[in-house]
Short mmCIF file of C-alpha atoms in Angstrom, two decimals:
data_model
loop_
_atom_site.label_atom_id
_atom_site.label_comp_id
_atom_site.label_asym_id
_atom_site.label_seq_id
_atom_site.Cartn_x
_atom_site.Cartn_y
_atom_site.Cartn_z
CA MET A 759 0.00 0.00 0.00
CA GLY A 760 1.30 3.47 -0.89
CA LYS A 761 2.09 6.21 1.57
CA THR A 762 -0.83 8.36 2.74
CA LYS A 763 -0.68 12.10 2.29
CA GLU A 764 0.96 13.83 5.23
CA LEU A 765 -0.90 16.63 7.00
CA SER A 766 0.53 20.12 6.81
CA GLN A 767 2.28 21.63 9.81
CA ASP A 768 -0.42 24.29 10.15
CA LEU A 769 -3.17 21.67 10.35
CA ARG A 770 -1.27 19.68 13.00
CA VAL A 771 -0.83 22.78 15.14
CA ARG A 772 -4.52 23.61 14.77
CA ILE A 773 -5.52 20.09 15.88
CA VAL A 774 -3.39 20.42 19.03
CA ASP A 775 -4.77 23.90 19.77
CA VAL A 776 -8.46 22.92 19.52
CA HIS A 777 -7.76 19.82 21.63
CA LYS A 778 -6.19 22.02 24.32
CA ALA A 779 -9.36 24.13 24.20
CA GLY A 780 -11.38 21.06 25.24
CA MET A 781 -12.66 19.71 21.91
CA GLY A 782 -12.84 15.91 21.66
CA TYR A 783 -11.37 13.71 18.97
CA LYS A 784 -14.68 13.03 17.18
CA LYS A 785 -15.67 16.68 17.06
CA ILE A 786 -12.22 17.68 15.78
CA SER A 787 -12.53 14.98 13.13
CA LYS A 788 -15.88 16.33 12.00
CA VAL A 789 -14.79 19.99 11.98
CA LEU A 790 -11.41 19.51 10.28
CA ASP A 791 -12.30 16.47 8.16
CA VAL A 792 -9.44 14.37 9.52
CA LYS A 793 -9.66 10.73 10.60
CA VAL A 794 -10.06 10.15 14.35
CA THR A 795 -7.11 7.75 14.40
CA THR A 796 -4.89 10.39 12.80
CA ILE A 797 -5.98 13.00 15.34
CA GLY A 798 -5.22 10.56 18.16
CA ALA A 799 -1.74 9.91 16.79
CA ILE A 800 -1.00 13.63 16.54
CA ILE A 801 -2.19 14.31 20.08
CA ARG A 802 -0.21 11.38 21.50
CA LYS A 803 2.94 12.55 19.73
CA PHE A 804 2.42 16.03 21.16
CA LYS A 805 1.96 14.68 24.70
CA GLU A 806 4.97 12.33 24.49
CA TYR A 807 7.45 14.47 22.55
CA ASN A 808 5.91 17.96 22.70
CA MET A 809 6.20 18.17 18.90
CA THR A 810 3.87 18.57 15.94
CA ILE A 811 6.36 18.49 13.04
CA ASN A 812 6.31 15.69 10.47
CA ARG A 813 9.02 13.20 11.36
CA PRO A 814 10.96 11.65 8.47
CA ARG A 815 9.38 8.46 7.22
CA PRO A 816 11.71 5.50 6.84
CA GLY A 817 11.88 4.22 3.27
CA ALA A 818 12.96 0.86 1.92
CA PRO A 819 16.44 -0.18 3.09
CA LYS A 820 19.28 0.53 0.67
CA LYS A 821 20.11 -2.44 -1.52
CA ILE A 822 23.77 -1.47 -1.71
CA SER A 823 25.67 -0.97 1.53
CA PRO A 824 27.80 2.14 2.08
CA ARG A 825 30.84 -0.04 1.60
CA GLY A 826 29.49 -1.29 -1.73
CA VAL A 827 28.74 2.27 -2.86
CA ALA A 828 32.30 3.31 -1.95
CA MET A 829 33.67 0.42 -4.00
CA MET A 830 31.55 1.44 -7.02
CA LEU A 831 32.62 5.08 -6.81
CA ARG A 832 36.27 4.11 -6.49
CA THR A 833 35.97 1.88 -9.55
CA VAL A 834 34.36 4.48 -11.82
CA ARG A 835 36.84 7.16 -10.71
CA ASN A 836 39.75 4.91 -11.65
CA ARG A 837 38.10 3.36 -14.73
CA PRO A 838 35.34 5.64 -16.05
CA ALA A 839 34.56 3.24 -18.92
CA THR A 840 33.40 0.52 -16.52
CA THR A 841 29.92 -0.73 -17.49
CA ARG A 842 26.98 -1.17 -15.16
CA GLN A 843 27.11 -4.93 -15.76
CA GLU A 844 30.75 -5.04 -14.67
CA LEU A 845 29.86 -3.16 -11.49
CA ALA A 846 26.96 -5.56 -10.90
CA ASN A 847 29.36 -8.51 -11.26
CA ASP A 848 31.79 -6.94 -8.77
CA LEU A 849 28.99 -6.42 -6.23
CA LYS A 850 27.71 -9.96 -6.77
CA ALA A 851 31.17 -11.31 -6.05
CA ALA A 852 31.07 -9.34 -2.80
CA GLY A 853 27.69 -10.85 -1.86
CA THR A 854 25.25 -8.16 -3.11
CA THR A 855 22.92 -8.84 -6.03
CA VAL A 856 21.35 -5.79 -7.69
CA CYS A 857 20.13 -4.91 -11.17
CA LYS A 858 21.85 -2.48 -13.55
CA GLU A 859 19.12 0.14 -13.01
CA THR A 860 19.91 0.27 -9.28
CA ILE A 861 23.60 0.76 -10.07
CA GLY A 862 22.77 3.56 -12.51
CA ASN A 863 20.53 5.30 -9.96
CA THR A 864 23.21 5.01 -7.27
CA LEU A 865 25.87 6.55 -9.52
CA ARG A 866 23.55 9.40 -10.53
CA ASN A 867 22.74 10.08 -6.87
CA ASN A 868 26.47 10.47 -6.29
CA GLY A 869 26.94 12.99 -9.09
CA PHE A 870 27.98 10.72 -11.98
CA THR A 871 26.31 10.88 -15.40
CA SER A 872 26.70 8.45 -18.29
CA CYS A 873 28.12 10.42 -21.25
CA SER A 874 29.84 9.68 -24.55
CA ALA A 875 33.62 9.90 -24.20
CA ARG A 876 35.01 12.93 -26.03
CA LYS A 877 37.30 12.17 -28.97
CA VAL A 878 40.67 13.91 -28.61
CA PRO A 879 44.08 13.55 -30.31
CA LEU A 880 46.34 10.84 -28.93
CA LEU A 881 48.82 12.52 -26.61
CA LYS A 882 52.08 10.82 -25.79
CA ARG A 883 54.31 11.95 -22.95
CA ALA A 884 56.39 14.15 -25.28
CA HIS A 885 53.22 15.86 -26.53
CA VAL A 886 52.02 16.57 -22.99
CA GLU A 887 55.38 18.02 -22.00
CA ALA A 888 55.49 20.21 -25.12
CA ARG A 889 51.97 21.50 -24.42
CA LEU A 890 52.89 22.37 -20.83
CA LYS A 891 56.03 24.17 -21.98
CA TYR A 892 54.06 26.16 -24.57
CA ALA A 893 51.43 27.15 -21.98
CA ASN A 894 54.03 28.19 -19.42
CA ASP A 895 56.09 30.12 -21.97
CA HIS A 896 53.11 32.16 -23.21
CA LEU A 897 50.90 32.41 -20.13
CA LYS A 898 52.08 35.94 -19.28
CA ASP A 899 52.01 37.27 -22.86
CA GLU A 900 49.97 40.43 -23.27
CA PRO A 901 46.87 40.47 -25.51
CA SER A 902 48.82 42.69 -27.90
CA TYR A 903 51.12 39.72 -28.63
CA TRP A 904 48.25 37.49 -29.73
CA GLU A 905 46.86 40.28 -31.90
CA LYS A 906 50.01 39.97 -34.02
CA VAL A 907 49.48 36.25 -34.69
CA LEU A 908 48.09 35.00 -38.01
CA TRP A 909 46.51 31.60 -37.29
CA SER A 910 46.14 28.98 -40.04
CA ASP A 911 44.94 25.43 -40.62
CA GLU A 912 43.30 23.07 -43.11
CA THR A 913 39.84 21.54 -42.79
CA LYS A 914 37.50 19.25 -44.70
CA ILE A 915 33.92 20.40 -45.25
CA GLU A 916 31.43 17.77 -46.40
CA LEU A 917 28.48 18.49 -48.64
CA PHE A 918 26.03 16.98 -46.16
CA GLY A 919 28.18 17.32 -43.04
CA LEU A 920 26.25 18.90 -40.18
CA ASN A 921 22.93 18.43 -41.97
CA SER A 922 23.29 14.66 -41.71
CA THR A 923 22.49 14.83 -37.99
CA ARG A 924 19.81 17.51 -38.06
CA HIS A 925 17.04 17.26 -35.43
CA VAL A 926 13.42 18.03 -36.29
CA TRP A 927 10.15 18.37 -34.39
CA ARG A 928 7.56 16.05 -35.88
CA LYS A 929 4.53 13.96 -34.99
CA LYS A 930 4.59 10.19 -34.59
CA ASN A 931 3.65 9.17 -38.14
CA ALA A 932 5.41 11.99 -40.00
CA ALA A 933 8.96 10.58 -40.09
CA TYR A 934 9.11 10.50 -43.89
CA ASP A 935 7.44 13.81 -44.59
CA PRO A 936 9.97 15.60 -46.89
CA LYS A 937 10.14 18.46 -44.40
CA ASN A 938 11.36 16.01 -41.74
CA THR A 939 14.04 14.25 -43.77
CA VAL A 940 17.62 15.03 -44.80
CA PRO A 941 18.61 14.22 -48.41
CA THR A 942 21.75 12.11 -48.73
CA ILE A 943 23.94 10.81 -51.52
CA LYS A 944 25.95 7.60 -51.55
CA HIS A 945 29.42 8.03 -50.04
CA GLY A 946 28.39 11.35 -48.46
CA GLY A 947 28.11 13.41 -51.64
CA GLY A 948 31.74 14.50 -51.54
CA SER A 949 33.76 17.07 -49.64
CA ILE A 950 36.24 19.89 -50.12
CA MET A 951 39.53 20.59 -48.35
CA PHE A 952 40.26 24.22 -47.52
CA TRP A 953 43.23 26.17 -46.20
CA GLY A 954 42.40 29.35 -44.29
CA CYS A 955 43.83 31.90 -41.91
CA PHE A 956 42.63 34.61 -39.55
CA SER A 957 43.81 37.13 -36.99
CA ALA A 958 42.21 39.29 -34.34
CA LYS A 959 41.29 41.72 -37.11
CA GLY A 960 39.22 39.24 -39.12
CA THR A 961 39.36 36.34 -41.57
CA GLY A 962 41.98 36.07 -44.29
CA LEU A 963 41.67 34.26 -47.60
CA LEU A 964 40.04 30.82 -47.87
CA HIS A 965 41.66 28.59 -50.48
CA ARG A 966 40.32 25.34 -51.93
CA ILE A 967 42.89 22.54 -51.99
CA THR A 968 42.60 20.47 -55.16
CA GLY A 969 44.10 17.01 -55.13
CA LYS A 970 46.64 15.78 -52.61
CA MET A 971 48.63 18.61 -51.06
CA ASP A 972 52.40 18.24 -50.97
CA GLY A 973 55.12 20.62 -49.85
CA ALA A 974 55.30 22.44 -53.17
CA MET A 975 51.53 23.02 -53.23
CA TYR A 976 51.63 24.23 -49.63
CA ARG A 977 54.30 26.81 -50.44
CA THR A 978 52.21 28.00 -53.40
CA ILE A 979 49.22 28.40 -51.09
CA LEU A 980 51.32 30.45 -48.69
CA ARG A 981 52.59 32.64 -51.53
CA ASP A 982 49.16 33.25 -53.04
CA ASN A 983 47.11 33.43 -49.83
CA LEU A 984 49.19 33.98 -46.70
CA LEU A 985 51.06 37.07 -47.84
CA PRO A 986 47.96 38.77 -49.36
CA SER A 987 46.00 37.99 -46.19
CA ALA A 988 48.69 39.57 -44.03
CA ARG A 989 48.51 42.71 -46.18
CA ASP A 990 44.71 42.83 -46.23
CA LEU A 991 44.51 42.40 -42.45
CA LYS A 992 47.19 45.10 -41.97
CA MET A 993 49.29 42.87 -39.72
CA GLY A 994 52.15 45.37 -39.84
CA ARG A 995 55.71 44.64 -38.80
CA GLY A 996 56.60 41.81 -36.46
CA TRP A 997 53.59 39.60 -37.06
CA VAL A 998 53.88 35.88 -36.28
CA PHE A 999 52.66 32.99 -38.41
CA GLN A 1000 51.12 29.91 -36.77
CA HIS A 1001 50.81 26.52 -38.42
CA ASP A 1002 51.00 23.01 -36.99
CA ASN A 1003 53.77 20.45 -37.33
CA ASP A 1004 52.50 18.64 -40.42
CA PRO A 1005 55.50 17.31 -42.40
CA LYS A 1006 54.64 19.64 -45.30
CA HIS A 1007 54.82 22.59 -42.89
CA THR A 1008 58.12 21.59 -41.32
CA ALA A 1009 59.90 20.50 -44.53
CA LYS A 1010 63.27 22.19 -45.13
CA ALA A 1011 62.03 23.79 -48.36
CA THR A 1012 59.05 25.30 -46.52
CA LYS A 1013 61.25 26.59 -43.70
CA ASP A 1014 63.61 28.13 -46.27
CA TRP A 1015 60.67 29.83 -48.04
CA LEU A 1016 59.37 31.28 -44.78
CA LYS A 1017 62.85 32.51 -43.85
CA LYS A 1018 63.38 34.02 -47.29
CA ASN A 1019 60.11 35.96 -46.94
CA HIS A 1020 61.03 37.12 -43.42
CA ILE A 1021 58.06 35.37 -41.82
CA LYS A 1022 58.45 34.59 -38.14
CA VAL A 1023 56.93 31.22 -37.23
CA MET A 1024 55.49 30.37 -33.83
CA GLU A 1025 56.88 27.26 -32.16
CA TRP A 1026 53.92 24.90 -31.92
CA PRO A 1027 53.22 21.78 -29.79
CA SER A 1028 52.07 18.81 -31.86
CA GLN A 1029 48.62 17.25 -31.42
CA SER A 1030 47.15 20.51 -30.12
CA PRO A 1031 44.08 21.57 -32.11
CA ASP A 1032 42.51 22.85 -28.89
CA LEU A 1033 45.21 25.52 -28.75
CA ASN A 1034 44.40 26.81 -32.23
CA PRO A 1035 41.37 29.16 -32.17
CA ILE A 1036 40.81 28.67 -35.90
CA GLU A 1037 39.14 25.37 -34.95
CA ASN A 1038 36.32 27.44 -33.48
CA LEU A 1039 36.03 29.40 -36.71
CA TRP A 1040 35.85 26.18 -38.73
CA ARG A 1041 32.89 25.14 -36.58
CA GLU A 1042 31.30 28.55 -37.09
CA LEU A 1043 31.78 28.21 -40.86
CA LYS A 1044 30.30 24.70 -41.01
CA VAL A 1045 27.20 25.79 -39.09
CA ARG A 1046 26.70 28.75 -41.43
CA VAL A 1047 27.17 26.58 -44.54
CA ALA A 1048 24.77 23.91 -43.27
CA LYS A 1049 22.02 26.50 -42.87
CA ARG A 1050 22.30 27.38 -46.58
CA GLN A 1051 22.07 23.70 -47.60
CA PRO A 1052 24.32 23.49 -50.68
CA THR A 1053 23.33 20.77 -53.14
CA ASN A 1054 26.60 20.22 -55.04
CA LEU A 1055 30.32 20.79 -54.61
CA HIS A 1056 30.31 23.92 -56.75
CA ASP A 1057 27.70 25.49 -54.46
CA LEU A 1058 29.60 24.23 -51.43
CA GLU A 1059 32.81 26.03 -52.45
CA ARG A 1060 31.00 29.27 -53.28
CA ILE A 1061 28.95 29.27 -50.05
CA CYS A 1062 32.00 28.43 -47.92
CA LYS A 1063 33.95 31.40 -49.29
CA GLU A 1064 30.95 33.73 -48.91
CA GLU A 1065 30.26 32.70 -45.32
CA TRP A 1066 33.94 32.78 -44.36
CA ALA A 1067 34.16 36.39 -45.50
CA LYS A 1068 30.97 37.24 -43.56
CA ILE A 1069 32.28 36.09 -40.16
CA PRO A 1070 32.37 39.33 -38.12
CA PRO A 1071 35.79 40.62 -37.02
CA GLY A 1072 34.36 40.79 -33.51
CA VAL A 1073 34.10 36.99 -33.42
CA CYS A 1074 37.76 36.70 -34.41
CA ALA A 1075 38.83 39.32 -31.87
CA LYS A 1076 36.99 37.55 -29.05
CA LEU A 1077 38.75 34.26 -29.76
CA VAL A 1078 42.14 35.98 -29.59
CA VAL A 1079 41.41 38.17 -26.56
CA ASN A 1080 40.43 35.11 -24.52
CA TYR A 1081 43.40 33.03 -25.66
CA ASN A 1082 45.04 32.92 -22.23
CA LYS A 1083 42.07 30.88 -20.99
CA ARG A 1084 43.23 28.05 -23.25
CA LEU A 1085 46.68 28.11 -21.73
CA THR A 1086 45.25 28.11 -18.22
CA ALA A 1087 43.05 25.13 -19.13
CA VAL A 1088 46.06 23.18 -20.42
CA LEU A 1089 47.97 23.80 -17.20
CA ALA A 1090 44.92 22.93 -15.09
CA ASN A 1091 44.54 19.62 -16.97
CA LYS A 1092 48.26 18.84 -16.63
CA GLY A 1093 48.93 19.09 -20.35
CA PHE A 1094 46.09 16.88 -21.56
CA ALA A 1095 43.28 17.85 -23.94
CA THR A 1096 40.88 20.63 -22.92
CA LYS A 1097 37.31 21.62 -23.80
CA TYR A 1098 38.59 24.04 -26.43
#
């Protein structure tokens, strides 16, 4: 049988008060519409304990002992990928049999939530140490330093990229209404690789990469896009170029070209996309392109270049102004990947 509804504190006090005034149980029951047995229990509690408050009701005993809960929490802290079934097997071996739902409820009650593990670049010890060194070396740099950096990277944009996972509001039997579907093409419909750059002053040129990029093609891209972007963005003297440690970027011929053109290159820790704010701009670009729903690769290229040029300089400036937060996050996470 389920729990009965508890009486409010005000009603309990009123019952005690009218009883003190000389009213009997039956009359109180009739006036206040409360069972006689309930009134008797309230009066007895008042006489024995001088209290009218609702005392906590005992629930069903916990299926997992405090010791068992501690063992579960210790396990998931050390091995977050442990499944509920594995925890159930551990408890069973210790003499406690519970279902997976009970284990899930217990973990949630202790602040744990089941989530998909975030995908991050594989970081070896050398990568972690390089990231920590980079963060420590630049942590005290003034915002004016980051304003002189021209960030760059390559990205792949698919024809039906973000649209392939679009969510819609629909009724039960309207799943295949054209308004509620996403058109797809075999093998994804194709994609385009782009090289781009930006600074605190705005976006630079966006260049489509045709075919497989090698060192010679990369140097051509820098000649035709990096230098004009630096001029258009008025980077001035002493600006710094950022690119990652891809072999095409670190090839001797590329280093010689950069030196010949008097371009200062930032020392960069490998496997660190979270330290490059252009990743945020790529996401911004992909969201904008998805909203326009290109239908072929020609449209995709045109829309990408249009939307890239439309990204407000304020968005770029904000990413650069807050750059020190990335460095702080790297140090706080001991060199490992961060939310950025």
